[in-house]
mmCIF file of C-alpha atoms in Angstrom:
data_model
loop_
_atom_site.group_PDB
_atom_site.id
_atom_site.type_symbol
_atom_site.label_atom_id
_atom_site.label_comp_id
_atom_site.label_asym_id
_atom_site.label_seq_id
_atom_site.Cartn_x
_atom_site.Cartn_y
_atom_site.Cartn_z
ATOM 1 C CA UNK A 1 -42.739 3.892 -81.115
ATOM 2 C CA UNK A 2 -45.825 1.986 -80.633
ATOM 3 C CA UNK A 3 -44.963 0.048 -83.644
ATOM 4 C CA UNK A 4 -41.632 -0.799 -82.792
ATOM 5 C CA UNK A 5 -43.056 -2.116 -79.339
ATOM 6 C CA UNK A 6 -45.721 -4.030 -81.012
ATOM 7 C CA UNK A 7 -42.911 -5.822 -83.541
ATOM 8 C CA UNK A 8 -40.876 -6.520 -80.447
ATOM 9 C CA UNK A 9 -43.691 -8.145 -78.677
ATOM 10 C CA UNK A 10 -44.530 -10.290 -81.926
ATOM 11 C CA UNK A 11 -40.926 -11.108 -82.050
ATOM 12 C CA UNK A 12 -40.810 -12.314 -78.401
ATOM 13 C CA UNK A 13 -44.049 -14.342 -78.834
ATOM 14 C CA UNK A 14 -42.723 -15.971 -82.009
ATOM 15 C CA UNK A 15 -39.426 -16.705 -80.051
ATOM 16 C CA UNK A 16 -41.482 -18.079 -77.029
ATOM 17 C CA UNK A 17 -43.701 -20.081 -79.556
ATOM 18 C CA UNK A 18 -40.593 -21.623 -81.462
ATOM 19 C CA UNK A 19 -39.090 -22.443 -78.092
ATOM 20 C CA UNK A 20 -42.064 -24.212 -76.875
ATOM 21 C CA UNK A 21 -42.120 -26.019 -79.996
ATOM 22 C CA UNK A 22 -38.778 -27.080 -79.725
ATOM 23 C CA UNK A 23 -39.141 -27.840 -76.088
ATOM 24 C CA UNK A 24 -42.149 -29.959 -77.334
ATOM 25 C CA UNK A 25 -40.118 -31.815 -79.787
ATOM 26 C CA UNK A 26 -37.310 -32.243 -77.450
ATOM 27 C CA UNK A 27 -39.751 -33.553 -74.912
ATOM 28 C CA UNK A 28 -41.036 -35.878 -77.409
ATOM 29 C CA UNK A 29 -37.449 -37.283 -78.126
ATOM 30 C CA UNK A 30 -36.755 -37.673 -74.486
ATOM 31 C CA UNK A 31 -39.995 -39.681 -74.182
ATOM 32 C CA UNK A 32 -39.080 -41.619 -77.192
ATOM 33 C CA UNK A 33 -35.392 -42.094 -75.779
ATOM 34 C CA UNK A 34 -36.882 -42.978 -72.354
ATOM 35 C CA UNK A 35 -39.523 -45.342 -74.077
ATOM 36 C CA UNK A 36 -36.698 -46.942 -76.307
ATOM 37 C CA UNK A 37 -34.380 -47.080 -73.115
ATOM 38 C CA UNK A 38 -37.233 -48.730 -71.183
ATOM 39 C CA UNK A 39 -37.529 -50.955 -74.036
ATOM 40 C CA UNK A 40 -34.190 -51.884 -74.233
ATOM 41 C CA UNK A 41 -33.886 -52.214 -70.432
ATOM 42 C CA UNK A 42 -37.092 -54.453 -70.716
ATOM 43 C CA UNK A 43 -35.570 -56.399 -73.637
ATOM 44 C CA UNK A 44 -32.300 -56.879 -71.418
ATOM 45 C CA UNK A 45 -34.375 -57.809 -68.512
ATOM 46 C CA UNK A 46 -36.223 -60.225 -70.731
ATOM 47 C CA UNK A 47 -33.295 -61.480 -72.169
ATOM 48 C CA UNK A 48 -31.341 -61.706 -68.920
ATOM 49 C CA UNK A 49 -34.393 -63.350 -67.327
ATOM 50 C CA UNK A 50 -34.451 -65.478 -70.702
ATOM 51 C CA UNK A 51 -30.493 -66.286 -70.053
ATOM 52 C CA UNK A 52 -31.165 -66.826 -66.528
ATOM 53 C CA UNK A 53 -34.179 -69.281 -67.068
ATOM 54 C CA UNK A 54 -32.146 -70.925 -69.702
ATOM 55 C CA UNK A 55 -29.353 -71.204 -67.459
ATOM 56 C CA UNK A 56 -31.852 -72.426 -64.674
ATOM 57 C CA UNK A 57 -33.027 -74.683 -67.152
ATOM 58 C CA UNK A 58 -29.689 -75.976 -68.381
ATOM 59 C CA UNK A 59 -29.104 -76.591 -64.473
ATOM 60 C CA UNK A 60 -32.548 -78.317 -64.377
ATOM 61 C CA UNK A 61 -31.269 -80.452 -66.994
ATOM 62 C CA UNK A 62 -27.981 -80.908 -65.624
ATOM 63 C CA UNK A 63 -29.905 -81.937 -62.437
ATOM 64 C CA UNK A 64 -32.257 -84.129 -64.467
ATOM 65 C CA UNK A 65 -28.997 -85.548 -66.402
ATOM 66 C CA UNK A 66 -27.359 -86.335 -62.880
ATOM 67 C CA UNK A 67 -30.482 -87.316 -61.689
ATOM 68 C CA UNK A 68 -30.486 -89.742 -64.720
ATOM 69 C CA UNK A 69 -27.147 -90.952 -64.392
ATOM 70 C CA UNK A 70 -28.120 -91.868 -60.794
ATOM 71 C CA UNK A 71 -30.906 -93.927 -62.036
ATOM 72 C CA UNK A 72 -28.777 -95.564 -64.561
ATOM 73 C CA UNK A 73 -26.406 -95.913 -62.057
ATOM 74 C CA UNK A 74 -28.882 -97.575 -59.957
ATOM 75 C CA UNK A 75 -30.312 -99.799 -62.757
ATOM 76 C CA UNK A 76 -26.664 -100.967 -63.525
ATOM 77 C CA UNK A 77 -25.885 -101.590 -60.045
ATOM 78 C CA UNK A 78 -29.417 -103.444 -59.787
ATOM 79 C CA UNK A 79 -28.535 -105.391 -62.974
ATOM 80 C CA UNK A 80 -24.996 -106.119 -61.296
ATOM 81 C CA UNK A 81 -27.060 -107.421 -58.051
ATOM 82 C CA UNK A 82 -29.373 -109.239 -60.378
ATOM 83 C CA UNK A 83 -26.710 -110.674 -62.337
ATOM 84 C CA UNK A 84 -25.085 -111.845 -58.924
ATOM 85 C CA UNK A 85 -28.229 -113.397 -58.097
ATOM 86 C CA UNK A 86 -28.622 -115.293 -61.292
ATOM 87 C CA UNK A 87 -24.952 -116.441 -61.149
ATOM 88 C CA UNK A 88 -25.293 -117.583 -57.352
ATOM 89 C CA UNK A 89 -28.525 -119.273 -58.765
ATOM 90 C CA UNK A 90 -26.782 -121.103 -61.490
ATOM 91 C CA UNK A 91 -23.891 -122.131 -59.300
ATOM 92 C CA UNK A 92 -26.370 -123.609 -56.904
ATOM 93 C CA UNK A 93 -28.559 -125.295 -59.375
ATOM 94 C CA UNK A 94 -25.212 -126.610 -61.095
ATOM 95 C CA UNK A 95 -24.057 -127.659 -57.784
ATOM 96 C CA UNK A 96 -27.223 -129.294 -57.055
ATOM 97 C CA UNK A 97 -27.362 -131.215 -60.374
ATOM 98 C CA UNK A 98 -24.041 -132.657 -60.181
ATOM 99 C CA UNK A 99 -24.987 -133.823 -56.753
ATOM 100 C CA UNK A 100 -28.145 -135.127 -58.000
ATOM 101 C CA UNK A 101 -26.315 -136.821 -60.878
ATOM 102 C CA UNK A 102 -23.710 -138.265 -58.557
ATOM 103 C CA UNK A 103 -26.370 -139.955 -56.308
ATOM 104 C CA UNK A 104 -28.251 -141.003 -59.409
ATOM 105 C CA UNK A 105 -24.975 -142.740 -61.027
ATOM 106 C CA UNK A 106 -24.276 -143.976 -57.644
ATOM 107 C CA UNK A 107 -27.631 -145.897 -57.078
ATOM 108 C CA UNK A 108 -27.484 -147.128 -60.774
ATOM 109 C CA UNK A 109 -23.886 -148.462 -60.031
ATOM 110 C CA UNK A 110 -24.979 -150.231 -56.881
ATOM 111 C CA UNK A 111 -28.001 -152.011 -58.728
ATOM 112 C CA UNK A 112 -26.401 -152.497 -62.146
ATOM 113 C CA UNK A 113 -25.035 -155.731 -63.067
ATOM 114 C CA UNK A 114 -23.346 -156.449 -66.732
ATOM 115 C CA UNK A 115 -25.143 -157.980 -69.586
ATOM 116 C CA UNK A 116 -25.075 -161.759 -69.259
ATOM 117 C CA UNK A 117 -22.806 -163.082 -72.371
ATOM 118 C CA UNK A 118 -23.030 -166.521 -73.929
ATOM 119 C CA UNK A 119 -20.455 -167.919 -71.405
ATOM 120 C CA UNK A 120 -22.347 -166.782 -68.484
ATOM 121 C CA UNK A 121 -25.406 -168.725 -68.874
ATOM 122 C CA UNK A 122 -26.353 -172.296 -69.356
ATOM 123 C CA UNK A 123 -29.754 -172.743 -71.365
ATOM 124 C CA UNK A 124 -31.945 -175.969 -71.114
ATOM 125 C CA UNK A 125 -35.283 -176.907 -72.692
ATOM 126 C CA UNK A 126 -38.049 -178.939 -71.342
ATOM 127 C CA UNK A 127 -41.500 -179.750 -73.166
ATOM 128 C CA UNK A 128 -44.448 -178.323 -71.399
ATOM 129 C CA UNK A 129 -47.087 -180.489 -69.743
ATOM 130 C CA UNK A 130 -49.241 -180.765 -72.865
ATOM 131 C CA UNK A 131 -50.209 -183.082 -75.757
ATOM 132 C CA UNK A 132 -49.287 -182.439 -78.250
ATOM 133 C CA UNK A 133 -46.467 -180.628 -77.601
ATOM 134 C CA UNK A 134 -47.112 -176.906 -78.407
ATOM 135 C CA UNK A 135 -44.509 -175.233 -75.962
ATOM 136 C CA UNK A 136 -41.256 -175.597 -74.566
ATOM 137 C CA UNK A 137 -39.873 -173.619 -71.524
ATOM 138 C CA UNK A 138 -36.395 -172.441 -71.792
ATOM 139 C CA UNK A 139 -34.387 -172.035 -68.306
ATOM 140 C CA UNK A 140 -31.116 -169.915 -68.379
ATOM 141 C CA UNK A 141 -28.998 -170.361 -65.352
ATOM 142 C CA UNK A 142 -26.239 -167.876 -64.409
ATOM 143 C CA UNK A 143 -22.984 -170.133 -64.129
ATOM 144 C CA UNK A 144 -20.770 -166.956 -64.118
ATOM 145 C CA UNK A 145 -20.155 -166.737 -60.530
ATOM 146 C CA UNK A 146 -21.371 -162.840 -60.352
ATOM 147 C CA UNK A 147 -24.447 -160.991 -60.920
ATOM 148 C CA UNK A 148 -25.473 -160.390 -64.697
ATOM 149 C CA UNK A 149 -28.470 -159.042 -66.290
ATOM 150 C CA UNK A 150 -30.358 -161.092 -68.993
ATOM 151 C CA UNK A 151 -31.596 -158.819 -71.579
ATOM 152 C CA UNK A 152 -34.623 -158.943 -73.689
ATOM 153 C CA UNK A 153 -35.663 -162.458 -74.921
ATOM 154 C CA UNK A 154 -33.759 -165.712 -76.630
ATOM 155 C CA UNK A 155 -32.971 -165.125 -80.086
ATOM 156 C CA UNK A 156 -33.618 -168.701 -81.301
ATOM 157 C CA UNK A 157 -32.680 -170.267 -84.343
ATOM 158 C CA UNK A 158 -34.265 -173.864 -85.262
ATOM 159 C CA UNK A 159 -31.888 -174.857 -87.719
ATOM 160 C CA UNK A 160 -28.741 -173.601 -89.194
ATOM 161 C CA UNK A 161 -28.280 -169.855 -87.617
ATOM 162 C CA UNK A 162 -27.588 -168.467 -91.240
ATOM 163 C CA UNK A 163 -30.603 -169.642 -92.871
ATOM 164 C CA UNK A 164 -33.020 -169.991 -90.043
ATOM 165 C CA UNK A 165 -36.516 -168.033 -89.640
ATOM 166 C CA UNK A 166 -36.366 -165.367 -86.779
ATOM 167 C CA UNK A 167 -38.535 -166.086 -84.052
ATOM 168 C CA UNK A 168 -40.394 -163.082 -82.845
ATOM 169 C CA UNK A 169 -41.129 -162.261 -79.412
ATOM 170 C CA UNK A 170 -44.602 -161.655 -77.659
ATOM 171 C CA UNK A 171 -44.592 -158.047 -76.488
ATOM 172 C CA UNK A 172 -47.015 -158.577 -73.561
ATOM 173 C CA UNK A 173 -44.605 -161.244 -71.894
ATOM 174 C CA UNK A 174 -41.874 -158.313 -71.627
ATOM 175 C CA UNK A 175 -41.388 -157.773 -67.876
ATOM 176 C CA UNK A 176 -41.475 -154.123 -65.999
ATOM 177 C CA UNK A 177 -38.103 -154.559 -64.766
ATOM 178 C CA UNK A 178 -34.676 -155.873 -65.704
ATOM 179 C CA UNK A 179 -33.899 -159.349 -65.157
ATOM 180 C CA UNK A 180 -30.644 -159.395 -62.876
ATOM 181 C CA UNK A 181 -29.497 -162.812 -62.075
ATOM 182 C CA UNK A 182 -27.350 -163.441 -59.136
ATOM 183 C CA UNK A 183 -24.801 -166.213 -59.418
ATOM 184 C CA UNK A 184 -26.866 -169.454 -59.662
ATOM 185 C CA UNK A 185 -30.174 -168.065 -60.399
ATOM 186 C CA UNK A 186 -32.456 -169.057 -63.147
ATOM 187 C CA UNK A 187 -34.783 -167.132 -65.495
ATOM 188 C CA UNK A 188 -37.405 -168.693 -67.669
ATOM 189 C CA UNK A 189 -38.946 -167.895 -71.342
ATOM 190 C CA UNK A 190 -42.073 -169.524 -72.902
ATOM 191 C CA UNK A 191 -41.517 -170.613 -76.219
ATOM 192 C CA UNK A 192 -44.309 -171.691 -78.663
ATOM 193 C CA UNK A 193 -42.960 -174.421 -81.336
ATOM 194 C CA UNK A 194 -45.979 -175.297 -83.037
ATOM 195 C CA UNK A 195 -49.892 -175.416 -83.386
ATOM 196 C CA UNK A 196 -51.902 -178.378 -83.460
ATOM 197 C CA UNK A 197 -49.177 -181.123 -83.024
ATOM 198 C CA UNK A 198 -47.490 -182.938 -86.002
ATOM 199 C CA UNK A 199 -48.258 -182.088 -89.504
ATOM 200 C CA UNK A 200 -46.529 -181.720 -92.897
ATOM 201 C CA UNK A 201 -44.992 -178.149 -91.999
ATOM 202 C CA UNK A 202 -43.514 -179.381 -88.994
ATOM 203 C CA UNK A 203 -39.530 -180.111 -89.150
ATOM 204 C CA UNK A 204 -37.995 -182.417 -86.206
ATOM 205 C CA UNK A 205 -35.297 -180.438 -84.385
ATOM 206 C CA UNK A 206 -32.999 -182.471 -82.003
ATOM 207 C CA UNK A 207 -30.769 -179.090 -81.088
ATOM 208 C CA UNK A 208 -31.133 -175.472 -81.668
ATOM 209 C CA UNK A 209 -29.132 -172.329 -81.218
ATOM 210 C CA UNK A 210 -30.079 -169.185 -78.540
ATOM 211 C CA UNK A 211 -28.382 -166.149 -78.617
ATOM 212 C CA UNK A 212 -28.467 -163.594 -75.801
ATOM 213 C CA UNK A 213 -28.934 -159.691 -76.272
ATOM 214 C CA UNK A 214 -26.039 -157.021 -75.437
ATOM 215 C CA UNK A 215 -27.073 -153.589 -74.647
ATOM 216 C CA UNK A 216 -26.259 -152.528 -78.223
ATOM 217 C CA UNK A 217 -27.995 -155.463 -79.966
ATOM 218 C CA UNK A 218 -27.536 -159.182 -80.224
ATOM 219 C CA UNK A 219 -24.680 -160.596 -78.431
ATOM 220 C CA UNK A 220 -21.702 -162.472 -79.811
ATOM 221 C CA UNK A 221 -21.618 -166.164 -79.393
ATOM 222 C CA UNK A 222 -24.295 -168.934 -79.673
ATOM 223 C CA UNK A 223 -25.609 -171.338 -77.005
ATOM 224 C CA UNK A 224 -26.566 -174.811 -78.447
ATOM 225 C CA UNK A 225 -29.400 -176.224 -76.711
ATOM 226 C CA UNK A 226 -30.528 -179.780 -76.820
ATOM 227 C CA UNK A 227 -33.980 -180.511 -77.569
ATOM 228 C CA UNK A 228 -36.073 -182.687 -74.910
ATOM 229 C CA UNK A 229 -35.845 -186.759 -75.451
ATOM 230 C CA UNK A 230 -37.514 -187.492 -78.836
ATOM 231 C CA UNK A 231 -36.754 -184.182 -80.340
ATOM 232 C CA UNK A 232 -39.465 -181.269 -81.272
ATOM 233 C CA UNK A 233 -41.733 -181.038 -83.810
ATOM 234 C CA UNK A 234 -41.384 -177.257 -85.077
ATOM 235 C CA UNK A 235 -43.440 -175.088 -87.091
ATOM 236 C CA UNK A 236 -41.430 -171.979 -87.782
ATOM 237 C CA UNK A 237 -44.358 -170.167 -89.077
ATOM 238 C CA UNK A 238 -46.316 -170.522 -85.900
ATOM 239 C CA UNK A 239 -43.288 -169.997 -83.544
ATOM 240 C CA UNK A 240 -43.179 -167.367 -80.967
ATOM 241 C CA UNK A 241 -41.105 -166.593 -77.693
ATOM 242 C CA UNK A 242 -41.549 -164.956 -74.692
ATOM 243 C CA UNK A 243 -39.324 -162.507 -72.767
ATOM 244 C CA UNK A 244 -37.037 -163.529 -70.225
ATOM 245 C CA UNK A 245 -38.471 -163.397 -66.681
ATOM 246 C CA UNK A 246 -37.874 -164.613 -63.106
ATOM 247 C CA UNK A 247 -40.948 -166.851 -63.232
ATOM 248 C CA UNK A 248 -43.634 -167.600 -65.635
ATOM 249 C CA UNK A 249 -46.958 -165.678 -65.277
ATOM 250 C CA UNK A 250 -50.456 -166.278 -66.116
ATOM 251 C CA UNK A 251 -51.590 -164.024 -68.781
ATOM 252 C CA UNK A 252 -48.513 -162.596 -69.690
ATOM 253 C CA UNK A 253 -46.726 -165.869 -70.765
ATOM 254 C CA UNK A 254 -49.653 -167.505 -72.257
ATOM 255 C CA UNK A 255 -49.711 -167.317 -76.087
#
């Protein structure tokens, strides 16, 4: 009887121990499950937060993009405004330029006279007051009845035009302004014909030719000029001419 009870107590203790073991195991699983569930929940929360963060980031990016679009739009508008300003400036500038050009052209037109042609001018020659004669003075008178511009210097040929030596001009005698002659007005040019009077290199000239300049170069036509009484002893190697001028000047027309 005592033995039976002892076995019963032992069996009950074993069952209790087994039950406690199972409970402990079950508790462990539950804790693990809870831990796993917590981890999963944490992960989901984390993921959710991440998603929300990403979504928030996306919103921020979109906001930034919108802000960027706004900035770009502003820049474009600014560009347009700048463009408008530039266009306005160009128009104003062009208008000003045209007005300036018109004014300038008007002034030139009011002061400008066409180049004198050979039919507009009468040329005469006189000996300078010196002995021996080394210079002559050419006088060109405007006989056209209107104003004309006497350009550059006389193109002189002491002999046949085709073979005569070109007479060079003296640069220092060039006037600062154009020589515009009103109807009947004269202009002058000093011309050196020789050095030291008569010698074997001189040739006696009874008449000679004078050509004028046109804007593009020598003008057509030649004016025949009679030499002063007794003719001129000319040394072509020494000959030089001054430019046309309203009056002969000391220094500039001395050579």
